[in-house]
Amino acid sequence: MNIKWSLLVIFFVIVTVLTGCDPLMVLDPKGPQAQTQANVIWISIAIMSVITIVVCAFLVFVLVKYRDSKLPKDYEPPYIEGNHLVESIIVGVPILIVIFFSVVTIISNNKVEATPEKYKGQDPLVIYASTSDWKWHFSYPENGIETVNYLYIPTKRPLEFKLYSFGPITAFWVPQLGGQKYAMADMVTTLHLAADEEGEMMGRNANFSGKGFAQNMFHVEAMSQAEFDDWVKEVKDTAEPITEAKFNELLKPGYTGQLTFTGTHLGFSPAPEHHHGSKDSNEDVNDEYMEHDHESSNESAHNYE
Amino acid sequence: MGYFAKFAVPHPSPAIYASMIAIGVTVFLVIFGLTYFKKWIYLWSEWITTVDHKKIGTMYLISALLMLFRGGVDALMMRTQTAVPDNKLLDSQHYNEVFSAHGVIMIIFMAMPYIMAFMNIVVPLQIGARDVAFPRLNAISFWLFFMGAMLFNISFVIGGSPDAGWSSYFPLADNEFSPSVGTNYYMIAIQIAGIGTLMTGINFITTILRMRAPGMTLMRMPMFTWSAFVTSIIIIFAFPVLTIALLMGTMDRLFETKFFATTDGGMDMLWANLFWVWGHPEVYILILPAFGIFSEIIPTFSRRNIYGYKSMVISMVVISLYSFFVWTHHFFTMGQTAYVNSIFSITTMVIAIPTGIKIFNWLFTMWKGRIRFTVPMLYSIAFIPLFTIGGVTGVMLAMSAADYQYHNTMFLVAHFHNVIIPGVAFAVLAGSTYYWPKIFGFMLNERIGKWAFWFQTIGFSLAFFPMYITGLDGQARRMYTYSEATGYGPLNFVSFIGAAFMAISFVLIVYTIYYSIRHAPRHVGGDPWDARSLEWATHNPVPEYNFAIIPQVDSREPFWDAKYKGHELFKGDYKKIHMPNNSGVPFIMSAIFFVFGFALVFSMWILAVISLIGIFVCMAHRSFEIDHGHYISVEEIKETEVKMGGNHK
């Protein structure tokens, strides 16, 4: 009797997990990458529920049928050896499932690690996202602006985030756009995202980084390219330029609200690209960054007017 | 006063002051009690200096239980803090210290010694041996673990706890971002305990390979012994990595080296790699013996031999191999290529296959059996569906594209508690109840035990299943608070209620022990459960020499066959038995290790050098010591056997 109750509780909980009340952030994607991930999650939930239900059903059957109190007094369990047919089923079925999941994984990995297919051919908007204790700095080299703790993005255009950190390892995560990736002090990681529809979203640092971790969030707003361009223009007209002194002030541990600047910190405090820890690589970084990203992005910026 | 400032706790709170007083009072009471009841000599000669594997196992068991409560209180504090949005009970610093301590204590100072306890108590008995291969090394292993645990625990009241998480990722754990001595404690306390564990691994491999009773071939070994054997092999491959990683981390913190710095050629990713090359096999070090325990309990209470013995053994060996090929899944999000992530996704998922085989083998063992719902069996039954859920969510996490969304979220927290609690915690609770009569000679009360079981299982489900949902809703792990607008409040409150249920369960477990000490009948005989393997062929509690006559093994379940098929286990006459002598050196050396560790934490170099010399003196003492052990005479054996109420002859 008790077993049944516990299983009922478990089933109830699983059902709750599967349905949820409101759409859960991760399962309510607003971009192609998050969509891919949500699909993978749903496929795995479906197949895994079947496995769980089979195991539970068999367990309940065995417990009900072979419990001591229900069996005749003289019942003596037989000695068992393995059975080849049974064993090949319990090995074979999981192997098939793992093969299926492997294929799904390889396909989805390549999808989420590349520019979203829908928007291929477009030049991505490159945004440098870096953290300091406990803030987010977003640099838009293409537009020559920088924000702190909020992120405005155009919809229907691939976004290429360049992630790094001025302190502990952090993780850039906007659940509705796609999964997270680490930002580290000694290298730059790249995350390809895109937003399909306009709207406000939550973004945060997902990797524990000390005292201010819980507040290490940022506000994300996806808007049409036209609105985005208006915003950039407005920033350029109204915001203060970022200076090295001001930026170094921001790097110190502490909290701030949302800030907006013209210019980016990449000029005087470049991202650790091709760094690999060598001592004199700082200058190389500067050069390479100027060549690859900044200027090429600047050229392409006009294509979307 | 300046000198003493460094021992002050950097972030004191009323809870810490209360703990300081509690620790002071406890120490005073223990000293007073030992003096008043004149138990100092008993404690020294029977326990502290012992080399008897059963007593060492018992000490592991008691330490693990104490640490379970310490880690459990941490867990309760965390769930209380997050029960409602914007809670002000703990500040962020305190919360960070609490979850870091919770992780380290539960994995290294609770689960590990609990597993060691069962290995120590059960393995020599299951293989019909008189002790482990190196009894004195075994004592050193225990005392090093114990001193490591104590060193870690005093961080809480002297100098400050570690606050960089149980995985202590650099550069967060480096001096710049974690300036208090907390992380020094982490590095050094785990190091000391880890050295002990490594020696246990060596000890048990030797014991199992060299000391099996005549007739017990490898393929006749009981499942728990097999699991202990495989685990020991994982230990000797995995723990040296931890030793080196911790050593490098210690150097970074104490001597400003730059192994894991982000400048001057250091690599923060290197720490994550080394930590998880140890850390993921570590998970299997915990879970395989747990599987072993379930594989003893399920056949016993199903009155059937284990289904698919060979596939059980093979799957365990395969799991142990694979455990070394999966560590990268802990940082799929660190910027590897899709190619690398795919490979580690697949190696991780493959582990589900041998694990699935084991689940089905347990189910088939129960099938056509005669199932008795005792407390150990209840835990084993609940383990199956709960662990299956934990396992399948593990496969979900292994798919790296999706892992980008689960990583560092409450979904992950739910998953690993979903494997470790029903897997390891249920196993050790079941094992404690099952082996209790073997250790102490009386049974634990079943009625209270069942209440504890129900609170535990329901509490577990309430505490951790909601986390899958909040994780998918974007709640990151290790957040000390969240705003009401996030909507995480209600589900976190459910988790809190679950945690409270689990706390009640632990109180009930203590009450069972208390109640049974007072009321349970003694002299339950050697085989109260009608069990199947050799450890039940001797008395309860087990005499010093384990078996008066070394058993002869002719089958896979020698004791069962002796009971019901007329095999003869004990042939021949009593002979005098050679046993090792007790020694105080393991304890003394480990105590000096404690001082050495403490000196390193606070960079007190003179004390460190003196204690290091002390450690070498203890080693040198052993090299020159002449100790041939002692013999137990035939008369003494006869006397003990008669007193124990049984006579094999």
Short mmCIF file of N, CA and C in Angstrom, two decimals, chain B residues 177-233:
data_model
loop_
_atom_site.label_atom_id
_atom_site.label_comp_id
_atom_site.label_asym_id
_atom_site.label_seq_id
_atom_site.Cartn_x
_atom_site.Cartn_y
_atom_site.Cartn_z
N PHE B 177 40.45 36.86 -5.10
CA PHE B 177 39.00 36.89 -4.95
C PHE B 177 38.53 36.15 -3.71
N SER B 178 39.38 35.34 -3.09
CA SER B 178 39.03 34.68 -1.83
C SER B 178 40.15 34.92 -0.82
N PRO B 179 40.21 36.13 -0.28
CA PRO B 179 41.36 36.47 0.55
C PRO B 179 41.38 35.77 1.92
N SER B 180 40.25 35.28 2.43
CA SER B 180 40.31 34.66 3.76
C SER B 180 41.01 33.30 3.68
N VAL B 181 41.39 32.76 4.84
CA VAL B 181 42.10 31.48 4.85
C VAL B 181 41.20 30.30 4.52
N GLY B 182 39.89 30.58 4.31
CA GLY B 182 38.94 29.49 4.07
C GLY B 182 39.40 28.51 3.00
N THR B 183 39.87 29.01 1.87
CA THR B 183 40.26 28.11 0.79
C THR B 183 41.56 27.37 1.14
N ASN B 184 42.41 27.95 1.99
CA ASN B 184 43.57 27.19 2.48
C ASN B 184 43.10 25.94 3.21
N TYR B 185 42.09 26.13 4.06
CA TYR B 185 41.52 24.98 4.77
C TYR B 185 41.05 23.93 3.77
N TYR B 186 40.33 24.39 2.75
CA TYR B 186 39.80 23.48 1.73
C TYR B 186 40.92 22.64 1.14
N MET B 187 41.97 23.33 0.66
CA MET B 187 43.06 22.65 -0.03
C MET B 187 43.74 21.63 0.90
N ILE B 188 44.01 22.04 2.12
CA ILE B 188 44.85 21.21 2.99
C ILE B 188 44.04 20.12 3.68
N ALA B 189 42.82 20.45 4.11
CA ALA B 189 42.02 19.43 4.79
C ALA B 189 41.67 18.29 3.83
N ILE B 190 41.28 18.65 2.61
CA ILE B 190 40.93 17.59 1.66
C ILE B 190 42.18 16.78 1.30
N GLN B 191 43.32 17.48 1.22
CA GLN B 191 44.57 16.78 0.92
C GLN B 191 44.86 15.69 1.97
N ILE B 192 44.75 16.08 3.24
CA ILE B 192 45.06 15.12 4.31
C ILE B 192 44.11 13.93 4.26
N ALA B 193 42.81 14.23 4.11
CA ALA B 193 41.84 13.13 4.03
C ALA B 193 42.08 12.30 2.77
N GLY B 194 42.45 12.97 1.69
CA GLY B 194 42.65 12.28 0.41
C GLY B 194 43.81 11.29 0.46
N ILE B 195 44.87 11.66 1.17
CA ILE B 195 46.00 10.74 1.29
C ILE B 195 45.54 9.47 2.00
N GLY B 196 44.71 9.66 3.03
CA GLY B 196 44.15 8.50 3.74
C GLY B 196 43.35 7.62 2.80
N THR B 197 42.54 8.25 1.96
CA THR B 197 41.69 7.49 1.04
C THR B 197 42.53 6.70 0.05
N LEU B 198 43.57 7.34 -0.47
CA LEU B 198 44.44 6.66 -1.42
C LEU B 198 45.04 5.39 -0.80
N MET B 199 45.45 5.51 0.47
CA MET B 199 46.03 4.33 1.13
C MET B 199 44.97 3.25 1.36
N THR B 200 43.74 3.67 1.62
CA THR B 200 42.66 2.69 1.75
C THR B 200 42.50 1.91 0.45
N GLY B 201 42.59 2.64 -0.67
CA GLY B 201 42.46 1.99 -1.97
C GLY B 201 43.50 0.90 -2.15
N ILE B 202 44.74 1.24 -1.84
CA ILE B 202 45.84 0.27 -1.97
C ILE B 202 45.59 -0.92 -1.05
N ASN B 203 45.20 -0.61 0.16
CA ASN B 203 44.97 -1.62 1.18
C ASN B 203 43.90 -2.63 0.74
N PHE B 204 42.81 -2.12 0.17
CA PHE B 204 41.72 -3.03 -0.16
C PHE B 204 41.98 -3.82 -1.43
N ILE B 205 42.72 -3.24 -2.36
CA ILE B 205 43.08 -4.04 -3.53
C ILE B 205 43.91 -5.24 -3.07
N THR B 206 44.90 -4.96 -2.21
CA THR B 206 45.74 -6.05 -1.71
C THR B 206 44.91 -7.05 -0.93
N THR B 207 44.06 -6.56 -0.06
CA THR B 207 43.25 -7.45 0.76
C THR B 207 42.41 -8.38 -0.11
N ILE B 208 41.74 -7.79 -1.09
CA ILE B 208 40.81 -8.59 -1.89
C ILE B 208 41.58 -9.55 -2.79
N LEU B 209 42.72 -9.12 -3.30
CA LEU B 209 43.46 -10.03 -4.18
C LEU B 209 44.15 -11.14 -3.41
N ARG B 210 44.62 -10.84 -2.19
CA ARG B 210 45.51 -11.79 -1.51
C ARG B 210 44.88 -12.55 -0.36
N MET B 211 43.77 -12.10 0.17
CA MET B 211 43.33 -12.67 1.45
C MET B 211 41.98 -13.37 1.40
N ARG B 212 41.53 -13.73 0.19
CA ARG B 212 40.26 -14.43 0.11
C ARG B 212 40.38 -15.84 0.69
N ALA B 213 39.28 -16.31 1.25
CA ALA B 213 39.25 -17.65 1.83
C ALA B 213 39.49 -18.68 0.73
N PRO B 214 40.02 -19.85 1.10
CA PRO B 214 40.26 -20.87 0.08
C PRO B 214 38.97 -21.20 -0.66
N GLY B 215 39.08 -21.27 -1.98
CA GLY B 215 37.92 -21.62 -2.79
C GLY B 215 37.17 -20.43 -3.34
N MET B 216 37.44 -19.23 -2.76
CA MET B 216 36.71 -18.07 -3.27
C MET B 216 37.46 -17.46 -4.46
N THR B 217 37.06 -17.90 -5.64
CA THR B 217 37.67 -17.32 -6.85
C THR B 217 37.10 -15.92 -7.05
N LEU B 218 37.70 -15.18 -7.98
CA LEU B 218 37.18 -13.82 -8.23
C LEU B 218 35.71 -13.85 -8.60
N MET B 219 35.33 -14.84 -9.42
CA MET B 219 33.94 -14.89 -9.86
C MET B 219 33.03 -15.55 -8.83
N ARG B 220 33.55 -15.80 -7.63
CA ARG B 220 32.66 -16.22 -6.54
C ARG B 220 32.56 -15.14 -5.47
N MET B 221 33.24 -14.01 -5.72
CA MET B 221 33.21 -12.96 -4.69
C MET B 221 31.81 -12.35 -4.62
N PRO B 222 31.37 -12.00 -3.42
CA PRO B 222 30.08 -11.32 -3.29
C PRO B 222 30.11 -9.97 -4.01
N MET B 223 28.94 -9.46 -4.37
CA MET B 223 28.86 -8.23 -5.14
C MET B 223 29.48 -7.05 -4.41
N PHE B 224 29.28 -6.98 -3.09
CA PHE B 224 29.83 -5.81 -2.40
C PHE B 224 31.35 -5.82 -2.45
N THR B 225 31.94 -7.00 -2.31
CA THR B 225 33.40 -7.08 -2.40
C THR B 225 33.87 -6.69 -3.79
N TRP B 226 33.13 -7.14 -4.78
CA TRP B 226 33.46 -6.73 -6.15
C TRP B 226 33.43 -5.21 -6.27
N SER B 227 32.38 -4.61 -5.72
CA SER B 227 32.26 -3.16 -5.84
C SER B 227 33.39 -2.47 -5.09
N ALA B 228 33.77 -3.02 -3.93
CA ALA B 228 34.87 -2.42 -3.17
C ALA B 228 36.17 -2.53 -3.95
N PHE B 229 36.33 -3.65 -4.65
CA PHE B 229 37.54 -3.88 -5.42
C PHE B 229 37.63 -2.88 -6.58
N VAL B 230 36.55 -2.78 -7.32
CA VAL B 230 36.54 -1.86 -8.47
C VAL B 230 36.72 -0.42 -7.99
N THR B 231 36.04 -0.09 -6.89
CA THR B 231 36.17 1.25 -6.32
C THR B 231 37.61 1.56 -5.94
N SER B 232 38.27 0.57 -5.32
CA SER B 232 39.66 0.79 -4.91
C SER B 232 40.54 1.07 -6.11
N ILE B 233 40.23 0.39 -7.21
CA ILE B 233 41.02 0.64 -8.41
C ILE B 233 40.78 2.07 -8.91
#
